[in-house]
JSON list of C-alpha atoms in Angstrom, two decimals:
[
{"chain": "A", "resi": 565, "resn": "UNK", "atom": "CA", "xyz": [-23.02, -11.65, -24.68]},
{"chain": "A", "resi": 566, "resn": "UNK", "atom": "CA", "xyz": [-25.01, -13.99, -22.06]},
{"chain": "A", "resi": 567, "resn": "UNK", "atom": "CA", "xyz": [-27.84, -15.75, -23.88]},
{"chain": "A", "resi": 568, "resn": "UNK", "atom": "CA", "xyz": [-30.47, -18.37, -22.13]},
{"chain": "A", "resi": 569, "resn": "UNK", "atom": "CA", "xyz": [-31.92, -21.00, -24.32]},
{"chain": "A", "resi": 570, "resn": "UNK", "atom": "CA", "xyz": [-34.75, -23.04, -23.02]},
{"chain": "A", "resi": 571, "resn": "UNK", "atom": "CA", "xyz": [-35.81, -26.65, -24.48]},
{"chain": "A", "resi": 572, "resn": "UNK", "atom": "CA", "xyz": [-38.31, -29.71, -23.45]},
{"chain": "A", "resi": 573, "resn": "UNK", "atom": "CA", "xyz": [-41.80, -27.69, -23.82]},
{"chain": "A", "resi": 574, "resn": "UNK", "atom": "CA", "xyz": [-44.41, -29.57, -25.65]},
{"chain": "A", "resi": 575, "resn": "UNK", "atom": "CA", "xyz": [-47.82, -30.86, -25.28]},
{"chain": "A", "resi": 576, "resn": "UNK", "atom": "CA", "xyz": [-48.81, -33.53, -22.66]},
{"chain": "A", "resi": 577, "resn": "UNK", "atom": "CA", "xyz": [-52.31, -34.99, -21.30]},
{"chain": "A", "resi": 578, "resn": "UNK", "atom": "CA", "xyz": [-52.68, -34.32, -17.44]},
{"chain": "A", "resi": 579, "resn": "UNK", "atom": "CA", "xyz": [-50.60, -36.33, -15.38]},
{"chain": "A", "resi": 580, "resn": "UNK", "atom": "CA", "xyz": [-48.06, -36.65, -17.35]},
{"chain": "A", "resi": 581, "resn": "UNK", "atom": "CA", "xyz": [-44.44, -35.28, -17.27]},
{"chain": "A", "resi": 582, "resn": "UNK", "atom": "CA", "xyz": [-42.08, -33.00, -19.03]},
{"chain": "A", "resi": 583, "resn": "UNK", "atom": "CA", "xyz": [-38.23, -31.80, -18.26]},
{"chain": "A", "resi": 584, "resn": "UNK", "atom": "CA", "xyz": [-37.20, -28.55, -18.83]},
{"chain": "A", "resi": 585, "resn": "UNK", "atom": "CA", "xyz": [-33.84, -27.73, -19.94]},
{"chain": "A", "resi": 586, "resn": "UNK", "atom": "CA", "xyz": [-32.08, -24.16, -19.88]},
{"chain": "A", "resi": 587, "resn": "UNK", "atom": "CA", "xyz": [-28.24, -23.32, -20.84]},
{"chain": "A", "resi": 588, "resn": "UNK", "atom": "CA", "xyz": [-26.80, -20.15, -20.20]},
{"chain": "A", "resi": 589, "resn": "UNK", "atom": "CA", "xyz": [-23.57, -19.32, -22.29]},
{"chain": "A", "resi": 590, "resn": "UNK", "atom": "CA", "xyz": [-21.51, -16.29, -22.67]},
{"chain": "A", "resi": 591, "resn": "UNK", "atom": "CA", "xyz": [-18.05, -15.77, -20.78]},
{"chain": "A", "resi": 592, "resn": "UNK", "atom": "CA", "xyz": [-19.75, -16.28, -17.42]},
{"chain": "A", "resi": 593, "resn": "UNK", "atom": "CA", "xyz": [-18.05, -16.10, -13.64]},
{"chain": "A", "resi": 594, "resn": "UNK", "atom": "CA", "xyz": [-21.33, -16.78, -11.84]},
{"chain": "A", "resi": 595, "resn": "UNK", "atom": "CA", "xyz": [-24.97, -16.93, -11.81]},
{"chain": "A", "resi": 596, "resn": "UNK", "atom": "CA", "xyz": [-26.84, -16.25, -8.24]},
{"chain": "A", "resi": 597, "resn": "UNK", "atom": "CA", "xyz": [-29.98, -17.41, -9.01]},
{"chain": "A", "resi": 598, "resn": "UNK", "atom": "CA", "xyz": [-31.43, -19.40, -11.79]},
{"chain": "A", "resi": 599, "resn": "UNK", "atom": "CA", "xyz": [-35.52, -19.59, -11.49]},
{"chain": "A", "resi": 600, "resn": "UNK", "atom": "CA", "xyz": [-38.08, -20.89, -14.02]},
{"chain": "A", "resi": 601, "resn": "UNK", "atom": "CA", "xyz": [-41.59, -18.48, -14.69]},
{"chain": "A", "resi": 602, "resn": "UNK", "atom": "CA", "xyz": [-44.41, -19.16, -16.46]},
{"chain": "A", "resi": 603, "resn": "UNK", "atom": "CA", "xyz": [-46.99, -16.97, -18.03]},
{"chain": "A", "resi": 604, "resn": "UNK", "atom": "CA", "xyz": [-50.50, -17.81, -19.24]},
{"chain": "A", "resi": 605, "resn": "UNK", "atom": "CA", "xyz": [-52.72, -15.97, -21.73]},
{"chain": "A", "resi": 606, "resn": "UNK", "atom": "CA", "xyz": [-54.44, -13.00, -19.16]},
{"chain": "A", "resi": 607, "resn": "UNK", "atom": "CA", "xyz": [-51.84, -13.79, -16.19]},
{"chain": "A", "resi": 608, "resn": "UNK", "atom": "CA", "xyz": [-48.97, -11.76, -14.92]},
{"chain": "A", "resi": 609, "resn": "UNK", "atom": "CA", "xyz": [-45.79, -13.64, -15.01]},
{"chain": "A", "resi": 610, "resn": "UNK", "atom": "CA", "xyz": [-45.64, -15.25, -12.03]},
{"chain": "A", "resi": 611, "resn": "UNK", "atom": "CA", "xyz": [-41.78, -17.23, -10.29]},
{"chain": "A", "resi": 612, "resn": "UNK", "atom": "CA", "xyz": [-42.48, -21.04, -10.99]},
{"chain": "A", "resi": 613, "resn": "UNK", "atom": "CA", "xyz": [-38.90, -22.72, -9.09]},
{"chain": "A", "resi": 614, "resn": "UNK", "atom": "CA", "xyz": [-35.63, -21.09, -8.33]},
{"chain": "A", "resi": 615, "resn": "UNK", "atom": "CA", "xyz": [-32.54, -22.35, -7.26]},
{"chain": "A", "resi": 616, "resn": "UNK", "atom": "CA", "xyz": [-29.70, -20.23, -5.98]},
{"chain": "A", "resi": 617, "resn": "UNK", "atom": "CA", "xyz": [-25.63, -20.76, -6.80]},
{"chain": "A", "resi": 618, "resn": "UNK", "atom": "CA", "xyz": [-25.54, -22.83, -3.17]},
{"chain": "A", "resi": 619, "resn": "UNK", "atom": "CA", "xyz": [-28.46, -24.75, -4.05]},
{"chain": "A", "resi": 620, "resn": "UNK", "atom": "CA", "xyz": [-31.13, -23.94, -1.95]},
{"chain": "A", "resi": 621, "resn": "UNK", "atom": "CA", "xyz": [-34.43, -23.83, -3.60]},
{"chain": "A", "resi": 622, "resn": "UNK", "atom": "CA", "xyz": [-37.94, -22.17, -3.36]},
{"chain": "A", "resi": 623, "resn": "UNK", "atom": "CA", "xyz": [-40.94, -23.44, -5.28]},
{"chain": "A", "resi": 624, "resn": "UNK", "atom": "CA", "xyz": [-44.43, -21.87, -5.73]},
{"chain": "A", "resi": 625, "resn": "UNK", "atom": "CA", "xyz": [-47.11, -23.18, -3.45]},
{"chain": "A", "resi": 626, "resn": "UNK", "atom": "CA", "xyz": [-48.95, -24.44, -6.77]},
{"chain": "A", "resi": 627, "resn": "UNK", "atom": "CA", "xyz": [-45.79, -26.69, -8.03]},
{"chain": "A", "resi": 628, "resn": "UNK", "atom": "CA", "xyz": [-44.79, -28.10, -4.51]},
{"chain": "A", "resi": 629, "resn": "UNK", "atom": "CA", "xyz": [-44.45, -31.69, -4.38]},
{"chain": "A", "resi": 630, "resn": "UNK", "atom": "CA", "xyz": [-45.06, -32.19, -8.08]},
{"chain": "A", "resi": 631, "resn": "UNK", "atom": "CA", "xyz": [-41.96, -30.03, -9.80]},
{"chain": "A", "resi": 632, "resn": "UNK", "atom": "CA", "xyz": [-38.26, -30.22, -8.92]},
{"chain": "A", "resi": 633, "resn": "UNK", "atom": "CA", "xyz": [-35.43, -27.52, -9.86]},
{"chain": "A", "resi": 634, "resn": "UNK", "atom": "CA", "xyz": [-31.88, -28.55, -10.26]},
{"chain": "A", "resi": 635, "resn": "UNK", "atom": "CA", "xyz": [-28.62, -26.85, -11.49]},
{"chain": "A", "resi": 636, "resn": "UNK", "atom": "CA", "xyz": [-25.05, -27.61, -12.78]},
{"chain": "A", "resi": 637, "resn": "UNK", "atom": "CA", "xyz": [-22.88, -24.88, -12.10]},
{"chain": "A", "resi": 638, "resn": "UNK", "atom": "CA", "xyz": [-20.16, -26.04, -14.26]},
{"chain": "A", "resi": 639, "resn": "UNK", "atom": "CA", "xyz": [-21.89, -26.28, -17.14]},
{"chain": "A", "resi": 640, "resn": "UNK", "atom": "CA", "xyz": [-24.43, -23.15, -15.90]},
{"chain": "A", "resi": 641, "resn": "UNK", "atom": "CA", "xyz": [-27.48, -25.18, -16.88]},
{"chain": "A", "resi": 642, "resn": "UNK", "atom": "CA", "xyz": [-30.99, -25.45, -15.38]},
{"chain": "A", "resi": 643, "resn": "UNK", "atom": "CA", "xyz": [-33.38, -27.99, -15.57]},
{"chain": "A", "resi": 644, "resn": "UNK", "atom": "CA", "xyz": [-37.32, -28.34, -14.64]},
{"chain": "A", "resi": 645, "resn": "UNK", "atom": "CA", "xyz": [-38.70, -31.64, -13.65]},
{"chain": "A", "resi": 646, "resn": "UNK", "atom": "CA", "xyz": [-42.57, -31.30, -13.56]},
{"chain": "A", "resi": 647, "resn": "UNK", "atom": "CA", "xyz": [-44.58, -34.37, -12.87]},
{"chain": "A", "resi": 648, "resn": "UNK", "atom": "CA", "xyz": [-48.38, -34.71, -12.44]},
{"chain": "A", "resi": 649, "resn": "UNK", "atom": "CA", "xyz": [-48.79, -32.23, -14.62]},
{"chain": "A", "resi": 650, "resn": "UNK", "atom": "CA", "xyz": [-52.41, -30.03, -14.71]},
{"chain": "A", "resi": 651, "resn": "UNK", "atom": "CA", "xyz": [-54.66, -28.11, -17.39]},
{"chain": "A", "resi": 652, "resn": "UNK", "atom": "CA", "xyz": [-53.72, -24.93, -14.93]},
{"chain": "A", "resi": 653, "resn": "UNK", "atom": "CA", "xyz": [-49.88, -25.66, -15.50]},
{"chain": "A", "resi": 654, "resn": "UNK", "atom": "CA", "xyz": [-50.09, -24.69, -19.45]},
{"chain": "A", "resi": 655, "resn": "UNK", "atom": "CA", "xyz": [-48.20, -21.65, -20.37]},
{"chain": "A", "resi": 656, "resn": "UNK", "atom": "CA", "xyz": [-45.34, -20.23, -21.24]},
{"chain": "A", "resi": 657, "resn": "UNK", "atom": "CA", "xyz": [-42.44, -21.10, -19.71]},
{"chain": "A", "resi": 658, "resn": "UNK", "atom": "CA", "xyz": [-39.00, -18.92, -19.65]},
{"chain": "A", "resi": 659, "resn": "UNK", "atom": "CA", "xyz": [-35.88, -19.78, -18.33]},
{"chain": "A", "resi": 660, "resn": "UNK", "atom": "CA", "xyz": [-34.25, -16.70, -15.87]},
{"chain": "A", "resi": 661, "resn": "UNK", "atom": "CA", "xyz": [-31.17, -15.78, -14.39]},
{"chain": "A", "resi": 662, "resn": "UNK", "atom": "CA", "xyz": [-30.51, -13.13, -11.50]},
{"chain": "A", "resi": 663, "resn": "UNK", "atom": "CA", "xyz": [-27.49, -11.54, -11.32]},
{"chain": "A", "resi": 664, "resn": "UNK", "atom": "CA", "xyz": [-24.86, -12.80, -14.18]},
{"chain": "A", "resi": 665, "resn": "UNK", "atom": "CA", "xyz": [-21.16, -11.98, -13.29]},
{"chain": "A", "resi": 666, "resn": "UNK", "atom": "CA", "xyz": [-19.48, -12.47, -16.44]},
{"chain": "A", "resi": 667, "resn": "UNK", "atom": "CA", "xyz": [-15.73, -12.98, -17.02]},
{"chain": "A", "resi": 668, "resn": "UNK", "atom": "CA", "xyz": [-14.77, -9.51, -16.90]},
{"chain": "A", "resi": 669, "resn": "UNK", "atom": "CA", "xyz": [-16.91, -8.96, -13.93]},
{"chain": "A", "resi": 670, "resn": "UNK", "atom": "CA", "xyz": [-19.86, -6.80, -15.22]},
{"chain": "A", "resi": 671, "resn": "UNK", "atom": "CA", "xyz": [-23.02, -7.48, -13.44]},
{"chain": "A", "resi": 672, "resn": "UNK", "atom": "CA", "xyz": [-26.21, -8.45, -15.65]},
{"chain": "A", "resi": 673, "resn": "UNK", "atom": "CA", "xyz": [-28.85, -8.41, -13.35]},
{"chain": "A", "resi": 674, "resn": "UNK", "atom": "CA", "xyz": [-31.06, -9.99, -15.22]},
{"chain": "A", "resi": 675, "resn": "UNK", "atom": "CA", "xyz": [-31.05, -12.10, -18.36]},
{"chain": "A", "resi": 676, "resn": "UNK", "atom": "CA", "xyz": [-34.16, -13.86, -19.95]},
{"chain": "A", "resi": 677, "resn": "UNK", "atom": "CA", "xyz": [-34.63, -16.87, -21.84]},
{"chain": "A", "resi": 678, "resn": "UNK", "atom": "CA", "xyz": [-37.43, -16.78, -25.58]},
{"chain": "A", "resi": 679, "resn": "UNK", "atom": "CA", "xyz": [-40.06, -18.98, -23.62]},
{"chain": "A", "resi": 680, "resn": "UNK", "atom": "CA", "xyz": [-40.94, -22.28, -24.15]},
{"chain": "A", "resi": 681, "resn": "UNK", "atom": "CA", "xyz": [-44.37, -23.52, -24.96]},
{"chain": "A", "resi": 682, "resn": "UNK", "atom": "CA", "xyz": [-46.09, -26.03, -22.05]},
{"chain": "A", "resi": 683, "resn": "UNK", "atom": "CA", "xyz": [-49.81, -27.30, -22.91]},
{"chain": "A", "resi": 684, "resn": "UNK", "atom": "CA", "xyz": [-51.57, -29.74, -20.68]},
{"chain": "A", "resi": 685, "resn": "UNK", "atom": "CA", "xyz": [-54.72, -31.29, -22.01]},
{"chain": "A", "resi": 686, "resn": "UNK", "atom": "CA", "xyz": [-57.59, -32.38, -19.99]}
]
């Protein structure tokens, strides 16, 4: 079983920062990508950050220059760096990985984390 289990949400006054944590476990070969997502109350889930298993990265236009995804592929862990933080950044946050080759070499394409709450007061 290949789990995802976010940490680091909480509430913060604009401008300020939070980290994001994520650990995947489970007998796992490799992860493609890892990406953050965010969802607010009447919004479709929309891709936040991702990072792929070579490291290149793609943020959304509304995060650039303010959030910063990283990865540890030994220890299959994500994290979220989010700085200058907004009103329009609170939501719900969830941890996601694309394309989980476990140790047996099944292919999970994709594998969610439970969410973790960001509010940004004004």
């Amino acid at each position: 079983q290949v789990q995802l289990v976010e940490s680091g949400g909480g509430l913060v006054q604009a401008g300020g920062s939070l980290i994001l944590s994520c650990a995947a476990s489970g007998n796992i070969r490799s992860i493609n990508v890892l990406g953050w997502y965010r969802q607010a109350p009447g919004n479709e889930r929309e891709l936040v950050a991702s990072v792929t298993v070579g490291g290149s990265t793609n943020y959304a236009d509304s995060v650039k220059g303010r959030f910063t995804i990283s990865r540890d592929n030994a220890k299959n862990t994500v994290s979220l760096e989010m700085h200058s933080l907004k009103p329009e950044d609170t939501a719900v946050y969830y941890c996601h990985a694309d394309r989980v080759v476990t140790s047996s070499l099944r292919l999970m394409r994709d594998v969610w984390g439970q969410g973790t709450q960001v509010t940004v007061s004004s």
